[in-house]
Amino acid sequence: MAHNTTHRDQPDTTDAIDSTVENQRQRLNVVTQETRFVLIQNILSHPQQLPTLKELDYVNPSKSKSTIREHLEVLIEHGIVAERTLPKDQRKRDLPWRFYGLTDVGRNLLDEMGLLGAEGTLQDMYERLETTDEIDKYAQAPRPGDESEDEELTGSDALAAYIRDQKANTHSVGDQVSVATALYEDGIGPDHEGLTRNEIAEQLAFEYSSRTVLNHLVDLDILEEFQPPGPSTYVISERRDQIINGEVEETVDEEIERLIDHMVAHMDDRIVPMDDGQPGDRVVIADGAGRTIRSILAEEFEIPPEDVEPHLREGDRLAKLNQAVDAIEESEDIDKGDDYGRVIFRSPAHRYRLSEFGVSLAEDGLSVEG
């Protein structure tokens, strides 16, 4: 019996999923129609995101008021836009009382389409729009919900509300909210050793550049960017894969001698006596392009082949060592091997944690209009 019940339920679940997908597809078709898409942009750009029909008519001079009304009705029918009205006791003569705004369904749909990132830009464009006194009067008229009291937000909700308010015109605002709330919920505050950018990126999926996202949060003083205690620079032996602060010169000398030993051994493997030449004459055996480590370095440093050893042992040996290793690795004819390596300098990665302001904002709360 249980098996049969499960079997009967399964098509119902599938039908529900199919219905949801179909509704979403229909809404996308509705939203992407040119005139309706423009109306949605008009709603998003409006200072209160609740324009009147007169305001929509003003910013769409090429469309008749009846055409605009028809498209609004389609958006309302599909649950993307809602008509909102003032209570009768709040209506005033010569002021509008009917308005149009996005529903939660409509806003979520636009968010999924990646269209909310332009919200701030649209509002900036509206501010530069030349308007009449009548349109200004309509834009400043009371809207439904104006009489509501402030709502107190705390915790990650307060962080999210503050970031969205301050950085609404940035494309990465969603990523900024994700980082700040995740760090707060994980207790990465002023007393924590912090996380590197890579560590944060491993935990969260970023839509935009993680560096850009973190810079925005540092700019808001939500995050603190700092270097961990300890040396400001680390010197690393590439071959040994170890930090070698305090023994740089010795390591550079050792790596150069190792490189020279490898170069000589590589050269000896490629030369044989000449059969018909003078006594002591030798020739390099050509394989592939016939290049040797010595010839590669002579070309790199623009010196005669016989001068490679003394050239490596004098002057700025560190720079020459690293330049030589780079040249050998870039050659397609030589296998560098693991006998020697660069000596490289690295600065410790910056770390990030919630600032005192960020924690205070979350713990003390933020008042927003409900």
XYZ file of N, CA and C in Angstrom, residues 69-208:
420
model
N -0.890 51.710 -19.646
C -1.813 51.052 -18.717
C -2.001 49.578 -19.101
N -2.128 49.303 -20.404
C -2.309 47.912 -20.857
C -1.118 47.044 -20.467
N 0.089 47.559 -20.642
C 1.283 46.776 -20.296
C 1.414 46.608 -18.782
N 1.019 47.609 -18.029
C 1.016 47.471 -16.573
C 0.064 46.357 -16.141
N -1.083 46.276 -16.788
C -2.053 45.238 -16.443
C -1.500 43.844 -16.708
N -0.713 43.716 -17.787
C -0.086 42.413 -18.073
C 0.916 42.069 -16.972
N 1.728 43.047 -16.567
C 2.702 42.813 -15.498
C 2.013 42.474 -14.180
N 0.876 43.125 -13.921
C 0.109 42.833 -12.701
C -0.487 41.439 -12.768
N -1.013 41.086 -13.930
C -1.634 39.768 -14.111
C -0.652 38.637 -13.820
N 0.603 38.818 -14.152
C 1.617 37.778 -13.951
C 2.352 37.933 -12.624
N 1.874 38.807 -11.761
C 2.437 38.901 -10.418
C 3.790 39.579 -10.347
N 4.175 40.321 -11.377
C 5.479 40.977 -11.402
C 5.389 42.377 -10.808
N 4.288 43.052 -11.082
C 4.024 44.394 -10.568
C 2.712 44.362 -9.800
N 2.623 45.178 -8.766
C 1.379 45.291 -7.990
C 0.938 46.748 -7.963
N -0.383 46.930 -8.002
C -0.942 48.267 -7.830
C -1.132 48.517 -6.341
N -0.608 49.631 -5.873
C -0.715 49.954 -4.458
C -1.428 51.294 -4.304
N -2.319 51.356 -3.353
C -3.120 52.569 -3.170
C -3.056 53.046 -1.723
N -3.227 54.350 -1.564
C -3.302 54.918 -0.225
C -4.672 54.624 0.383
N -4.760 54.374 1.677
C -6.069 54.250 2.334
C -6.883 55.523 2.096
N -8.182 55.367 2.054
C -9.049 56.501 1.736
C -8.848 57.668 2.687
N -8.590 57.374 3.947
C -8.452 58.467 4.908
C -7.126 59.216 4.768
N -6.236 58.713 3.916
C -4.945 59.388 3.716
C -4.858 60.094 2.364
N -5.884 59.956 1.560
C -5.861 60.573 0.240
C -6.130 62.069 0.355
N -5.401 62.838 -0.500
C -5.552 64.283 -0.478
C -5.874 64.787 -1.879
N -6.645 65.830 -1.891
C -7.050 66.411 -3.160
C -5.823 66.903 -3.926
N -5.827 66.689 -5.221
C -4.757 67.115 -6.130
C -3.459 66.322 -5.953
N -3.480 65.257 -5.173
C -2.298 64.394 -5.026
C -2.655 62.966 -5.447
N -1.715 62.249 -6.038
C -1.999 60.882 -6.488
C -2.186 59.929 -5.311
N -2.955 58.876 -5.548
C -3.126 57.868 -4.505
C -2.988 56.440 -5.046
N -2.759 56.332 -6.376
C -2.574 55.011 -6.990
C -1.148 54.924 -7.545
N -0.448 53.849 -7.181
C 0.958 53.707 -7.549
C 1.250 52.281 -8.023
N 2.439 52.117 -8.660
C 2.811 50.812 -9.202
C 4.228 50.458 -8.750
N 4.367 49.259 -8.170
C 5.682 48.822 -7.683
C 5.911 47.343 -7.940
N 7.168 46.936 -7.887
C 7.516 45.529 -8.088
C 7.048 44.688 -6.901
N 6.588 43.486 -7.182
C 6.305 42.522 -6.126
C 7.586 41.809 -5.737
N 7.536 41.023 -4.668
C 8.701 40.211 -4.291
C 9.024 39.219 -5.399
N 7.984 38.679 -6.025
C 8.186 37.735 -7.136
C 8.910 38.436 -8.281
N 8.459 39.648 -8.612
C 9.094 40.390 -9.695
C 10.533 40.742 -9.387
N 10.769 41.167 -8.161
C 12.136 41.536 -7.777
C 13.055 40.325 -7.789
N 12.580 39.187 -7.296
C 13.398 37.964 -7.311
C 13.701 37.538 -8.740
N 12.725 37.686 -9.624
C 12.933 37.329 -11.023
C 14.020 38.201 -11.643
N 13.962 39.502 -11.383
C 14.981 40.417 -11.909
C 16.351 40.113 -11.325
N 16.372 39.720 -10.051
C 17.630 39.367 -9.406
C 18.244 38.150 -10.076
N 17.413 37.148 -10.377
C 17.901 35.939 -11.054
C 18.420 36.257 -12.446
N 17.836 37.261 -13.078
C 18.265 37.651 -14.420
C 19.496 38.555 -14.378
N 19.922 38.942 -13.171
C 21.085 39.802 -13.031
C 20.818 41.247 -13.405
N 19.549 41.686 -13.290
C 19.185 43.031 -13.718
C 19.176 44.046 -12.588
N 19.243 43.581 -11.351
C 19.190 44.530 -10.233
C 20.503 45.273 -10.037
N 21.572 44.783 -10.665
C 22.859 45.454 -10.522
C 22.846 46.869 -11.086
N 21.920 47.143 -12.027
C 21.849 48.471 -12.646
C 20.919 49.410 -11.889
N 20.393 48.976 -10.758
C 19.409 49.757 -10.009
C 19.941 51.147 -9.653
N 21.150 51.196 -9.102
C 21.723 52.479 -8.715
C 21.951 53.391 -9.911
N 22.415 52.815 -11.022
C 22.652 53.600 -12.231
C 21.355 54.200 -12.756
N 20.285 53.402 -12.737
C 18.991 53.895 -13.196
C 18.507 55.058 -12.333
N 18.712 54.950 -11.027
C 18.277 56.019 -10.136
C 19.116 57.285 -10.336
N 20.402 57.110 -10.634
C 21.245 58.270 -10.938
C 20.750 58.975 -12.201
N 20.350 58.177 -13.190
C 19.837 58.750 -14.436
C 18.542 59.517 -14.187
N 17.701 58.997 -13.284
C 16.443 59.681 -12.982
C 16.713 61.049 -12.339
N 17.740 61.097 -11.481
C 18.062 62.356 -10.814
C 18.490 63.437 -11.799
N 19.043 63.030 -12.935
C 19.474 63.992 -13.950
C 18.363 64.344 -14.944
N 17.206 63.708 -14.777
C 16.088 63.929 -15.683
C 15.453 65.299 -15.426
N 15.195 66.031 -16.489
C 14.507 67.310 -16.356
C 13.010 67.040 -16.175
N 12.447 67.555 -15.092
C 11.037 67.300 -14.778
C 10.292 68.615 -14.595
N 8.977 68.520 -14.665
C 8.129 69.689 -14.448
C 7.769 69.784 -12.976
N 7.192 70.922 -12.603
C 6.754 71.098 -11.209
C 5.697 70.060 -10.846
N 4.826 69.758 -11.795
C 3.765 68.784 -11.514
C 4.347 67.396 -11.275
N 5.308 67.007 -12.090
C 5.932 65.679 -11.924
C 6.697 65.631 -10.609
N 7.383 66.712 -10.258
C 8.073 66.752 -8.962
C 7.076 66.585 -7.821
N 5.936 67.221 -7.942
C 4.891 67.138 -6.920
C 4.394 65.705 -6.783
N 4.224 65.027 -7.920
C 3.780 63.638 -7.898
C 4.845 62.724 -7.304
N 6.124 63.005 -7.634
C 7.206 62.157 -7.134
C 7.350 62.264 -5.621
N 7.030 63.445 -5.066
C 7.210 63.669 -3.633
C 5.945 63.388 -2.824
N 4.878 63.001 -3.492
C 3.617 62.736 -2.791
C 3.768 61.532 -1.862
N 2.988 61.495 -0.775
C 3.037 60.347 0.147
C 2.718 59.041 -0.570
N 3.397 57.994 -0.165
C 3.198 56.661 -0.736
C 2.677 55.712 0.340
N 2.058 54.616 -0.065
C 1.663 53.591 0.915
C 2.864 53.118 1.709
N 2.745 53.076 3.015
C 3.844 52.614 3.863
C 4.683 53.729 4.427
N 4.461 54.992 3.958
C 5.254 56.107 4.486
C 5.025 56.321 5.973
N 3.845 55.884 6.442
C 3.529 56.117 7.846
C 4.108 55.055 8.759
N 4.782 54.065 8.213
C 5.301 52.970 9.034
C 6.464 53.440 9.898
N 6.673 52.772 11.004
C 7.746 53.124 11.926
C 9.039 52.437 11.533
N 10.122 52.941 12.064
C 11.421 52.329 11.802
C 11.476 50.931 12.392
N 12.184 50.049 11.672
C 12.391 48.683 12.146
C 13.843 48.527 12.570
N 14.047 47.873 13.693
C 15.400 47.686 14.209
C 15.944 46.345 13.726
N 17.034 46.397 12.985
C 17.682 45.176 12.506
C 18.959 44.946 13.298
N 19.256 43.688 13.549
C 20.495 43.336 14.236
C 21.175 42.187 13.505
N 22.415 41.903 13.933
C 23.151 40.763 13.387
C 23.442 40.919 11.906
N 23.422 39.789 11.201
C 23.752 39.806 9.774
C 22.738 40.601 8.968
N 21.474 40.703 9.464
C 20.467 41.512 8.765
C 20.874 42.981 8.753
N 21.415 43.466 9.871
C 21.859 44.860 9.944
C 23.032 45.100 8.992
N 23.967 44.164 8.956
C 25.099 44.285 8.040
C 24.623 44.336 6.597
N 23.708 43.417 6.250
C 23.208 43.349 4.879
C 22.492 44.636 4.496
N 21.641 45.146 5.401
C 20.883 46.365 5.100
C 21.821 47.561 4.907
N 22.837 47.666 5.743
C 23.774 48.787 5.646
C 24.565 48.727 4.335
N 25.042 47.540 3.985
C 25.837 47.389 2.759
C 24.981 47.687 1.538
N 23.771 47.162 1.517
C 22.885 47.403 0.365
C 22.544 48.888 0.235
N 22.419 49.570 1.346
C 22.125 50.996 1.298
C 23.330 51.788 0.799
N 24.522 51.446 1.283
C 25.724 52.215 0.958
C 26.315 51.860 -0.398
N 26.142 50.617 -0.817
C 26.783 50.142 -2.053
C 25.766 49.650 -3.080
N 24.583 50.231 -3.061
C 23.516 49.777 -3.961
C 23.890 49.936 -5.429
N 24.784 50.882 -5.733
C 25.138 51.127 -7.128
C 26.304 50.267 -7.610
N 26.773 49.335 -6.800
C 27.863 48.450 -7.228
C 27.299 47.095 -7.639
N 27.865 46.530 -8.685
C 27.375 45.246 -9.194
C 27.576 44.114 -8.190
N 28.610 44.224 -7.364
C 28.983 43.111 -6.479
C 28.350 43.200 -5.101
N 27.296 44.002 -4.939
C 26.728 44.197 -3.608
C 26.273 42.880 -2.983
N 25.761 41.956 -3.790
C 25.356 40.650 -3.259
C 26.522 39.877 -2.680
N 27.659 39.905 -3.381
C 28.862 39.243 -2.871
C 29.357 39.926 -1.595
N 29.249 41.242 -1.545
C 29.679 41.971 -0.353
C 28.862 41.549 0.867
N 27.556 41.417 0.675
C 26.678 40.982 1.765
C 27.054 39.566 2.211
N 27.320 38.684 1.246
C 27.661 37.293 1.571
C 28.925 37.212 2.417
N 29.952 38.000 2.058
C 31.216 37.971 2.799
C 31.021 38.483 4.221
N 30.394 39.650 4.344
C 30.241 40.268 5.668
C 29.410 39.389 6.595
N 28.307 38.851 6.097
C 27.448 38.037 6.960
C 28.125 36.714 7.318
N 28.874 36.132 6.374
C 29.573 34.877 6.672
C 30.641 35.082 7.739
N 31.400 36.160 7.628
C 32.428 36.431 8.631
C 31.801 36.700 9.993
N 30.683 37.404 10.016
C 30.016 37.677 11.298
C 29.512 36.385 11.927
N 28.873 35.553 11.134
C 28.316 34.306 11.663
C 29.399 33.331 12.097
N 30.601 33.458 11.506
C 31.722 32.581 11.887
C 32.596 33.201 12.976
N 32.236 34.375 13.451
C 32.991 34.996 14.533
C 34.343 35.536 14.127
N 34.501 35.941 12.861
C 35.786 36.480 12.391
C 35.788 37.985 12.666
N 36.003 38.349 13.933
C 35.942 39.738 14.355
C 37.301 40.325 14.682
N 37.330 41.465 15.388
C 38.591 42.190 15.654
C 39.647 41.379 16.396
N 39.242 40.393 17.199
C 40.213 39.596 17.949
C 40.674 38.354 17.194
N 40.134 38.131 16.011
C 40.477 36.946 15.228
C 41.724 37.213 14.392
N 42.469 36.169 14.062
C 43.685 36.327 13.242
C 43.356 36.635 11.792
N 42.076 36.544 11.426
C 41.647 36.900 10.082
C 41.835 35.791 9.062
N 41.321 36.034 7.867
C 41.419 35.087 6.765
C 42.052 35.785 5.568
N 42.791 35.047 4.752
C 43.342 35.612 3.522
C 42.242 35.680 2.472
N 42.518 36.416 1.427
C 41.546 36.516 0.332
C 41.267 35.148 -0.278
N 42.308 34.337 -0.444
C 42.115 33.006 -1.012
C 41.280 32.124 -0.092
N 41.498 32.245 1.218
C 40.714 31.438 2.167
C 39.244 31.825 2.120
N 38.967 33.113 1.980
C 37.577 33.548 1.870
C 36.968 33.063 0.567
N 37.737 33.161 -0.518
C 37.238 32.736 -1.830
C 36.961 31.234 -1.868
N 37.723 30.455 -1.089
C 37.488 29.005 -1.048
C 36.175 28.663 -0.357
N 35.725 29.521 0.559
C 34.509 29.256 1.311
C 33.263 29.765 0.609
N 33.410 30.801 -0.209
C 32.261 31.442 -0.839
C 32.429 31.456 -2.351
N 31.318 31.315 -3.046
C 31.338 31.388 -4.507
C 31.111 32.838 -4.925
N 32.122 33.463 -5.500
C 32.039 34.860 -5.896
C 31.567 34.978 -7.338
N 30.620 35.880 -7.551
C 30.211 36.193 -8.914
C 31.152 37.229 -9.522
N 31.669 38.113 -8.669
C 32.584 39.154 -9.113
C 33.950 38.945 -8.476
